[in-house]
């Protein structure tokens, strides 16, 4: 009896994504940890000093999380309504936050009660932060004003009312202790100097501004609003350097890595895009479950934290660098190595004894070997094979068709199994690599189950889906044939013109030669 030959699964070339150093680096973050907050997460900010705890602002609370903790290690809840934009000072000792009632509170990280309260805004304060001198605070509110506050005396230093809509984002310069920037829903970004009574620069973004970011050097400014991320040269008076449109919905947050070589943007389209700050091209992308409101990267780039509209906090940690491969215990050479030597080659008169290789058959191969056609088909219609390796399912169908048992394997199925078969066929029949065999399968299914059409709404719906898929594919083929016909006509015209031109040149040359000979 001949030995059973396993089903040959035809391999097809895959269009794999280009693997770059960035791809490998950003894939190095482990499976995320999910933490549920009380409301939408509007701000995440890392402490600039070890152990790099991070503050999460959601609903009416500010939670401080340890780097690897899933429970808050401290909570600030002295807010009557929603809290906004909790931000650390550069030394990590103080935390400032805005609120829905219009007041600004300053907290000591080691305490619970606010150290200072700043009242002056008449509407919610959505953006607050420290200037780089550590003794002043800037703020922006829904009353269209941008204010500067003195921490020791808890008084307002200056108030700017130049925006004409809500002020929703801002940042301070790390180079100049008097400079801070605010972005507003009036489509503008304004640069303020505390020594001046008016803004010193206005940049028109073109969309309601959701986030602004200043590079550590202070020379480049990034603004996000609508679907656009724009980079401006501050030193050249706010000249636009590049406009990026890689998101499908509003961009809500921006972030830089520790070296400033990578820019991250989060959006309501559920994606975080990572750009190179030299070419401003997307080098990697993360996909999340729901719309993104806030984003932060730890000072050592070891942790990415993303806050979403449904109140879920998504935390990813980098995998620790793989340790050097352990020295494996050397396998002792076989006895024949000692007798004959490592480089010994068998001679012609030697008798070589080969050890038979035991071949492990897959489940569908075992069933095919025992002529259980229907069960073999069931085995390759299981989700892991059907969804991720459809070529295996199609290969088994092809083998059954070759044996002449495909019809019997398809027959005698209940509503659920017919629905599964039709779903697979309708989805894959339009793929050129599967079309020949799946058209045969679709024809057999239609022929076998035609008498029961109308008895099950589920099966009828799948038949209609199959009909629609095949109809669309036929329309595409007809359109392609029309395009091919047009292209053939164009190519034929070009060929004809080229040939005519060559013939004219040849005839002219011949005429000139005859005339020259006659003159001579």
Coordinates of C-alpha atoms in Angstrom, one line a residue:
X1 CA 0.0 0.0 0.0
X2 CA 1.4 3.5 -1.0
X3 CA 2.1 5.9 1.8
X4 CA -0.3 8.9 2.2
X5 CA 0.9 12.1 0.8
X6 CA -0.2 15.2 2.8
X7 CA -2.2 18.0 1.1
X8 CA 0.1 20.4 -0.6
X9 CA -0.8 24.0 0.4
X10 CA 0.3 26.4 -2.3
X11 CA 2.3 29.3 -1.0
X12 CA 1.7 32.8 -2.4
X13 CA 4.0 35.8 -2.1
X14 CA 3.0 38.3 0.6
X15 CA 3.2 42.0 0.5
X16 CA 5.0 42.4 3.8
X17 CA 5.5 45.7 5.5
X18 CA 8.9 47.3 5.4
X19 CA 10.7 46.5 8.6
X20 CA 12.8 49.4 9.8
X21 CA 14.7 50.2 12.9
X22 CA 11.8 52.3 14.0
X23 CA 9.4 49.4 13.5
X24 CA 11.5 47.2 15.7
X25 CA 11.9 49.8 18.3
X26 CA 8.2 50.8 18.7
X27 CA 7.2 47.1 18.6
X28 CA 9.3 46.7 21.6
X29 CA 6.5 47.9 23.8
X30 CA 4.7 45.1 25.7
X31 CA 1.0 44.3 25.6
X32 CA -0.8 47.3 27.2
X33 CA -2.2 47.4 30.7
X34 CA -5.8 48.9 30.8
X35 CA -6.8 51.1 33.7
X36 CA -10.4 52.4 34.0
X37 CA -10.8 56.0 35.1
X38 CA -14.0 57.8 36.2
X39 CA -14.3 59.9 33.1
X40 CA -12.6 60.9 29.9
X41 CA -8.8 61.4 30.4
X42 CA -8.1 65.0 29.4
X43 CA -4.4 65.2 30.5
X44 CA -1.5 62.9 31.3
X45 CA 1.8 64.3 32.6
X46 CA 5.0 62.5 33.8
X47 CA 7.0 63.7 36.7
X48 CA 10.4 64.9 35.4
X49 CA 12.3 63.2 38.3
X50 CA 12.6 59.4 39.1
X51 CA 10.7 57.2 39.7
X52 CA 8.7 59.0 37.0
X53 CA 5.2 58.8 38.4
X54 CA 2.5 60.2 36.2
X55 CA -0.5 62.4 36.9
X56 CA -3.8 61.5 35.2
X57 CA -6.6 64.1 35.1
X58 CA -10.1 62.6 34.6
X59 CA -13.5 63.8 35.8
X60 CA -13.1 65.7 39.2
X61 CA -10.0 63.9 40.3
X62 CA -6.3 63.8 39.7
X63 CA -4.7 60.4 40.2
X64 CA -1.0 59.8 40.6
X65 CA 0.2 56.4 39.4
X66 CA 3.5 54.7 40.0
X67 CA 5.3 53.6 36.9
X68 CA 4.2 50.0 37.2
X69 CA 1.2 50.3 39.5
X70 CA -2.4 49.7 38.3
X71 CA -3.9 51.5 41.3
X72 CA -3.3 55.2 42.1
X73 CA -0.8 55.8 44.8
X74 CA -2.3 59.3 45.6
X75 CA -5.5 61.1 44.7
X76 CA -6.3 64.8 44.7
X77 CA -10.1 65.2 44.8
X78 CA -10.7 68.8 46.1
X79 CA -12.6 69.8 43.1
X80 CA -16.4 70.6 43.0
X81 CA -16.5 69.9 39.3
X82 CA -14.2 68.6 36.5
X83 CA -10.5 69.1 36.9
X84 CA -8.2 69.9 33.9
X85 CA -4.6 69.8 32.8
X86 CA -2.7 68.6 36.0
X87 CA 0.9 69.5 35.2
X88 CA 4.2 68.9 37.2
X89 CA 6.8 71.5 37.9
X90 CA 10.3 70.9 36.6
X91 CA 11.5 69.7 40.0
X92 CA 8.6 67.3 40.4
X93 CA 7.5 68.8 43.8
X94 CA 4.5 70.8 42.8
X95 CA 1.4 70.1 40.7
X96 CA -1.0 72.7 39.2
X97 CA -4.4 72.1 37.8
X98 CA -7.3 74.1 36.3
X99 CA -11.0 73.4 37.0
X100 CA -14.5 73.8 35.6
X101 CA -15.4 76.5 38.2
X102 CA -12.6 78.7 36.9
X103 CA -10.1 78.5 39.8
X104 CA -6.5 77.2 39.6
X105 CA -5.1 75.0 42.4
X106 CA -1.5 74.4 43.3
X107 CA -0.7 71.1 45.2
X108 CA 2.3 69.8 46.9
X109 CA 2.9 66.2 45.6
X110 CA 3.6 65.0 49.2
X111 CA 0.4 66.5 50.6
X112 CA -3.3 66.5 49.8
X113 CA -4.8 69.9 50.4
X114 CA -4.0 72.7 47.9
X115 CA -1.2 75.1 48.8
X116 CA -2.6 78.0 46.8
X117 CA -5.7 78.8 44.9
X118 CA -5.7 81.4 42.1
X119 CA -9.1 83.1 41.2
X120 CA -9.4 85.4 38.3
X121 CA -10.9 83.5 35.4
X122 CA -14.7 83.7 35.0
X123 CA -15.1 80.5 33.1
X124 CA -13.5 77.0 33.1
X125 CA -9.7 76.9 32.9
X126 CA -8.5 74.1 30.5
X127 CA -4.8 74.9 30.4
X128 CA -2.2 75.6 33.1
X129 CA 1.5 75.2 33.4
X130 CA 4.7 76.5 35.0
X131 CA 7.1 78.9 33.5
X132 CA 10.7 77.6 33.5
X133 CA 11.7 79.9 36.4
X134 CA 9.4 77.7 38.6
X135 CA 7.8 80.7 40.4
X136 CA 5.2 81.7 37.9
X137 CA 2.1 80.0 36.4
X138 CA 0.4 80.7 33.1
X139 CA -3.2 79.8 32.4
X140 CA -5.8 79.9 29.6
X141 CA -9.6 79.7 30.0
X142 CA -12.9 79.7 28.2
X143 CA -13.2 83.4 29.0
X144 CA -10.8 84.0 26.1
X145 CA -8.1 85.2 28.5
X146 CA -4.5 84.1 29.1
X147 CA -3.1 85.0 32.5
X148 CA 0.2 84.9 34.4
X149 CA 0.3 84.3 38.1
X150 CA 2.9 84.7 40.9
X151 CA 3.2 81.6 43.1
X152 CA 4.6 83.1 46.3
X153 CA 2.0 85.9 46.6
X154 CA -0.9 84.0 44.8
X155 CA -1.6 87.1 42.7
X156 CA -2.2 87.8 39.1
X157 CA 0.7 89.5 37.3
X158 CA -0.8 90.2 33.9
X159 CA -3.9 89.2 31.9
X160 CA -4.0 89.0 28.1
X161 CA -7.4 89.1 26.3
X162 CA -6.3 88.8 22.7
X163 CA -8.0 85.5 21.8
X164 CA -11.5 85.6 20.5
X165 CA -12.5 82.0 21.5
X166 CA -11.8 79.4 24.1
X167 CA -8.1 78.9 25.0
X168 CA -7.6 75.2 25.2
X169 CA -3.9 74.5 25.1
X170 CA -0.5 76.0 25.9
X171 CA 3.1 75.4 26.8
X172 CA 6.1 77.3 28.2
X173 CA 9.6 77.9 26.8
X174 CA 12.4 76.0 28.5
X175 CA 14.9 78.5 27.2
X176 CA 13.3 81.8 28.1
X177 CA 11.6 82.0 31.5
X178 CA 9.3 84.9 30.3
X179 CA 7.9 83.2 27.2
X180 CA 4.7 81.0 27.0
X181 CA 2.4 80.0 24.1
X182 CA -1.3 79.5 24.0
X183 CA -3.6 78.0 21.3
X184 CA -7.3 78.8 20.9
X185 CA -10.4 77.7 19.1
X186 CA -10.1 81.1 17.2
X187 CA -7.6 79.2 14.9
X188 CA -4.6 81.2 16.3
X189 CA -1.5 80.4 18.3
X190 CA -0.1 83.4 20.3
X191 CA 3.3 83.8 21.8
X192 CA 3.5 85.9 24.9
X193 CA 6.4 87.5 26.7
X194 CA 5.8 88.4 30.3
X195 CA 7.8 91.6 29.8
X196 CA 5.4 92.8 27.1
X197 CA 1.8 93.9 27.5
X198 CA 0.7 92.3 24.2
X199 CA 1.5 89.1 22.4
X200 CA 4.8 89.2 20.4
X201 CA 3.7 86.8 17.7
X202 CA 0.5 85.4 16.2
X203 CA 0.4 82.3 14.1
X204 CA -2.7 81.4 12.0
X205 CA -3.2 77.6 12.2
X206 CA -6.4 77.5 10.1
X207 CA -8.3 75.2 12.4
X208 CA -9.4 75.2 16.1
X209 CA -6.1 74.6 17.9
X210 CA -6.2 71.5 20.2
X211 CA -2.6 71.2 21.2
X212 CA 0.7 73.1 21.0
X213 CA 4.3 71.9 21.6
X214 CA 7.6 73.8 21.7
X215 CA 10.8 72.0 20.9
X216 CA 13.4 72.0 23.8
X217 CA 15.6 74.4 21.7
X218 CA 12.7 76.9 21.6
X219 CA 13.2 77.4 17.9
X220 CA 10.4 75.2 16.5
X221 CA 6.7 75.2 17.4
X222 CA 4.2 72.4 16.6
X223 CA 0.5 73.1 16.5
X224 CA -2.3 70.5 16.1
X225 CA -5.9 71.3 15.1
X226 CA -8.4 69.7 12.8
X227 CA -6.7 66.9 10.8
X228 CA -3.5 69.0 10.6
X229 CA -0.2 68.9 12.5
X230 CA 1.9 72.0 11.5
X231 CA 5.5 72.9 12.3
X232 CA 6.5 76.5 12.5
X233 CA 9.9 78.3 12.8
X234 CA 9.6 80.7 15.6
X235 CA 13.0 82.3 14.9
X236 CA 11.8 83.3 11.4
X237 CA 8.7 85.0 12.7
X238 CA 6.4 82.0 12.6
X239 CA 7.2 80.7 9.1
X240 CA 5.4 77.5 8.2
X241 CA 7.9 74.7 7.7
X242 CA 5.7 71.6 7.1
X243 CA 2.0 70.7 7.3
X244 CA 1.2 67.1 8.0
X245 CA -2.2 65.5 7.3
X246 CA -1.9 61.9 8.3
X247 CA -4.9 61.6 10.5
X248 CA -8.6 61.1 9.5
X249 CA -10.1 63.0 12.4
X250 CA -9.2 65.8 14.8
X251 CA -5.7 65.6 16.3
X252 CA -6.1 66.1 20.0
X253 CA -2.6 65.8 21.6
X254 CA 1.1 66.0 20.8
X255 CA 4.3 64.6 22.5
X256 CA 8.0 64.5 21.9
X257 CA 10.4 61.7 22.9
X258 CA 13.3 62.4 25.2
X259 CA 15.8 63.1 22.3
X260 CA 13.4 65.3 20.3
X261 CA 13.9 63.1 17.3
X262 CA 10.4 61.6 17.2
X263 CA 7.1 63.5 17.4
X264 CA 3.9 61.6 18.5
X265 CA 0.4 62.8 17.7
X266 CA -2.9 61.3 19.0
X267 CA -6.3 61.7 17.3
X268 CA -10.0 60.9 17.5
X269 CA -9.4 58.4 14.7
X270 CA -7.9 56.1 17.4
X271 CA -4.4 56.3 16.1
X272 CA -1.1 57.5 17.4
X273 CA 1.3 58.5 14.6
X274 CA 5.0 58.7 15.2
X275 CA 7.0 61.1 12.9
X276 CA 10.7 61.6 12.4
X277 CA 11.6 65.2 13.1
X278 CA 14.1 65.3 10.4
X279 CA 12.0 64.1 7.4
X280 CA 8.5 64.5 9.1
X281 CA 7.4 61.2 7.6
X282 CA 5.4 58.6 9.6
X283 CA 7.8 56.0 10.8
X284 CA 5.3 54.0 12.9
X285 CA 1.7 53.9 14.1
X286 CA -0.3 52.6 17.0
X287 CA -4.0 51.6 16.9
X288 CA -6.3 51.9 19.9
X289 CA -9.8 50.9 20.7
X290 CA -11.4 54.3 21.0
X291 CA -10.8 58.0 20.4
X292 CA -7.6 59.4 22.0
X293 CA -7.7 62.6 24.1
X294 CA -4.3 62.6 25.8
X295 CA -0.9 61.1 25.3
X296 CA 2.4 61.1 27.3
X297 CA 5.8 59.5 27.0
X298 CA 8.0 59.0 30.0
X299 CA 11.3 60.9 30.3
X300 CA 13.3 57.8 29.5
X301 CA 10.9 56.7 26.7
X302 CA 10.2 53.5 28.7
X303 CA 6.4 54.0 29.0
X304 CA 3.7 55.3 26.7
X305 CA 0.4 56.3 28.4
X306 CA -2.7 57.1 26.3
X307 CA -6.0 58.4 27.7
X308 CA -9.2 57.8 25.8
X309 CA -12.7 59.2 25.6
X310 CA -14.3 56.2 27.4
X311 CA -12.1 56.7 30.5
X312 CA -9.7 53.9 29.8
X313 CA -6.0 54.5 30.4
X314 CA -3.7 52.4 28.1
X315 CA -0.2 51.9 29.5
X316 CA 2.6 50.3 27.5
X317 CA 6.0 49.5 28.9
X318 CA 9.1 48.7 26.9
X319 CA 10.4 45.1 27.1
X320 CA 13.7 44.9 29.0
X321 CA 16.6 44.4 26.6
X322 CA 17.2 40.7 26.0
X323 CA 20.1 39.3 28.0
X324 CA 23.0 37.9 26.2
X325 CA 22.4 34.4 25.0
X326 CA 23.3 31.9 27.7
X327 CA 26.2 29.6 26.8
X328 CA 24.5 26.4 25.9
X329 CA 26.0 23.2 27.1
X330 CA 28.0 21.8 24.2
X331 CA 26.5 18.6 22.8
X332 CA 29.0 15.8 22.9
X333 CA 29.9 14.5 19.4
X334 CA 28.5 11.1 18.4
X335 CA 30.6 7.9 18.9
X336 CA 31.3 7.6 15.2
X337 CA 33.0 11.0 15.3
X338 CA 35.7 9.7 17.6
X339 CA 36.1 6.6 15.5
X340 CA 36.1 8.1 12.0
X341 CA 36.7 11.8 12.6
X342 CA 34.4 14.8 12.2
X343 CA 35.1 15.3 8.5
X344 CA 34.7 11.7 7.5
X345 CA 32.7 11.2 4.2
X346 CA 31.1 7.8 3.4
X347 CA 32.8 5.9 0.6
X348 CA 31.1 4.2 -2.3
X349 CA 31.4 0.7 -0.7
X350 CA 30.0 1.9 2.6
X351 CA 26.5 0.8 3.5
X352 CA 24.6 3.8 5.0
X353 CA 21.7 3.1 7.4
X354 CA 19.2 6.0 7.3
X355 CA 16.8 6.5 10.1
X356 CA 13.3 6.9 8.9
X357 CA 11.8 10.4 9.5
X358 CA 8.5 10.3 11.3
X359 CA 6.0 12.7 9.6
X360 CA 3.4 14.2 11.8
X361 CA 0.1 14.7 10.0
X362 CA -2.2 17.6 10.7
X363 CA -5.8 17.0 11.7
X364 CA -7.3 17.4 8.2
X365 CA -4.6 15.2 6.7
X366 CA -5.5 12.4 9.2
X367 CA -9.2 12.7 8.3
X368 CA -8.5 12.7 4.6
X369 CA -6.3 9.7 5.1
X370 CA -9.2 7.8 6.6
X371 CA -11.6 9.1 3.8
X372 CA -13.7 11.3 6.2
X373 CA -14.3 14.0 3.7
X374 CA -17.0 16.0 5.5
X375 CA -15.0 16.0 8.8
X376 CA -11.9 17.1 7.0
X377 CA -13.8 20.1 5.5
X378 CA -15.1 20.9 9.0
X379 CA -11.6 20.9 10.4
X380 CA -10.4 23.5 7.9
X381 CA -13.4 25.7 8.5
X382 CA -12.5 26.3 12.1
X383 CA -11.8 30.0 12.9
X384 CA -7.9 29.9 13.3
X385 CA -7.5 28.2 9.9
X386 CA -10.4 29.9 8.1
X387 CA -9.5 33.4 9.1
X388 CA -5.7 33.4 9.2
X389 CA -4.7 30.7 6.7
X390 CA -7.5 30.5 4.1
X391 CA -5.1 28.9 1.6
X392 CA -5.2 25.7 3.7
X393 CA -9.0 25.7 3.5
X394 CA -9.0 26.2 -0.2
X395 CA -6.2 23.5 -0.6
X396 CA -8.4 20.9 1.2
X397 CA -11.4 21.8 -1.0
X398 CA -9.2 21.4 -4.1
X399 CA -8.0 18.0 -2.9
X400 CA -11.6 16.9 -2.2
X401 CA -12.6 18.1 -5.7
X402 CA -9.7 16.1 -7.2
X403 CA -10.9 13.0 -5.4
X404 CA -14.5 13.6 -6.5
X405 CA -15.8 13.8 -2.9
X406 CA -16.3 17.6 -2.7
X407 CA -20.1 17.4 -3.4
X408 CA -20.7 14.8 -0.7
X409 CA -18.6 16.8 1.8
X410 CA -20.7 19.9 1.1
X411 CA -24.1 18.1 1.3
X412 CA -26.0 17.3 4.5
X413 CA -25.2 20.4 6.4
X414 CA -27.4 22.4 8.9
X415 CA -28.2 26.1 8.8
X416 CA -25.1 27.1 10.8
X417 CA -22.7 25.2 8.7
X418 CA -24.2 26.4 5.4
X419 CA -23.9 30.0 6.8
X420 CA -20.3 29.4 7.6
X421 CA -19.5 28.0 4.2
X422 CA -21.3 30.8 2.3
X423 CA -19.6 33.5 4.4
X424 CA -16.2 32.0 3.6
X425 CA -16.9 31.7 -0.1
X426 CA -18.5 35.2 -0.4
X427 CA -15.5 36.7 1.3
X428 CA -12.7 34.9 -0.6
X429 CA -14.2 34.2 -4.1
X430 CA -13.0 37.6 -5.4
X431 CA -9.4 36.8 -4.6
X432 CA -7.7 35.7 -7.8
X433 CA -5.6 33.0 -6.1
X434 CA -8.8 31.3 -4.8
X435 CA -11.3 32.1 -7.5
X436 CA -11.1 28.9 -9.7
X437 CA -11.9 26.4 -6.9
X438 CA -14.3 28.6 -5.0
X439 CA -16.4 29.3 -8.1
X440 CA -16.8 25.5 -8.3
X441 CA -17.7 25.3 -4.6
X442 CA -20.2 28.1 -4.9
X443 CA -21.8 26.3 -7.9
X444 CA -22.1 23.0 -6.0
X445 CA -23.5 24.7 -2.9
X446 CA -26.1 26.5 -5.0
X447 CA -27.0 23.3 -6.8
X448 CA -27.3 21.2 -3.6
X449 CA -29.2 23.7 -1.4
X450 CA -31.4 25.3 -4.1
X451 CA -34.5 23.4 -2.8
X452 CA -34.2 24.9 0.7
X453 CA -33.9 28.5 -0.4
X454 CA -36.6 30.6 1.3
X455 CA -36.7 28.4 4.4
X456 CA -34.0 30.2 6.3
X457 CA -33.5 34.0 6.4
X458 CA -29.8 33.6 7.4
X459 CA -29.0 31.3 4.5
X460 CA -31.0 33.5 2.1
X461 CA -29.0 36.6 3.2
X462 CA -25.7 34.8 2.6
X463 CA -26.8 33.8 -0.9
X464 CA -27.6 37.4 -1.6
X465 CA -24.2 38.5 -0.3
X466 CA -22.5 35.9 -2.6
X467 CA -24.6 37.2 -5.5
X468 CA -23.6 40.8 -4.7
X469 CA -19.9 39.9 -4.4
X470 CA -19.8 38.1 -7.7
X471 CA -21.9 40.8 -9.4
X472 CA -19.4 43.5 -8.2
X473 CA -16.5 41.5 -9.4
X474 CA -18.0 41.0 -12.8
X475 CA -18.6 44.8 -13.0
X476 CA -14.9 45.4 -12.1
X477 CA -13.8 42.9 -14.7
X478 CA -15.9 44.6 -17.4
X479 CA -14.5 48.0 -16.4
X480 CA -11.0 46.7 -16.5
X481 CA -11.6 45.2 -20.0
X482 CA -12.8 48.6 -21.2
X483 CA -9.7 50.3 -19.8
X484 CA -7.5 47.6 -21.5
X485 CA -9.3 48.3 -24.8
X486 CA -8.6 52.1 -24.4
X487 CA -5.0 51.4 -23.6
X488 CA -4.6 49.0 -26.6
X489 CA -6.0 51.8 -28.9
X490 CA -3.6 54.3 -27.5
X491 CA -0.6 52.0 -27.9
X492 CA -1.7 51.1 -31.4
X493 CA -1.8 54.8 -32.3
X494 CA 1.7 55.4 -30.9
X495 CA 3.1 52.5 -32.8
X496 CA 1.5 53.6 -36.0
X497 CA 2.8 57.1 -35.7
X498 CA 6.4 55.9 -35.0
X499 CA 6.3 53.5 -38.0
X500 CA 5.0 56.3 -40.3
X501 CA 7.8 58.7 -39.1
X502 CA 10.5 56.0 -39.8
X503 CA 9.1 55.3 -43.3
X504 CA 9.1 59.0 -44.2
X505 CA 12.7 59.3 -43.1
X506 CA 13.7 56.3 -45.2
X507 CA 11.9 57.5 -48.3
X508 CA 13.4 61.0 -47.9
X509 CA 16.9 59.5 -47.6
X510 CA 16.3 57.3 -50.7
X511 CA 15.1 60.3 -52.7
X512 CA 18.0 62.4 -51.7
X513 CA 20.5 59.6 -52.8
X514 CA 18.8 59.3 -56.2
X515 CA 18.9 63.0 -56.8
X516 CA 22.6 63.2 -55.8
X517 CA 23.5 60.4 -58.2
X518 CA 21.6 62.1 -61.1
X519 CA 23.4 65.4 -60.5
X520 CA 26.8 63.6 -60.5

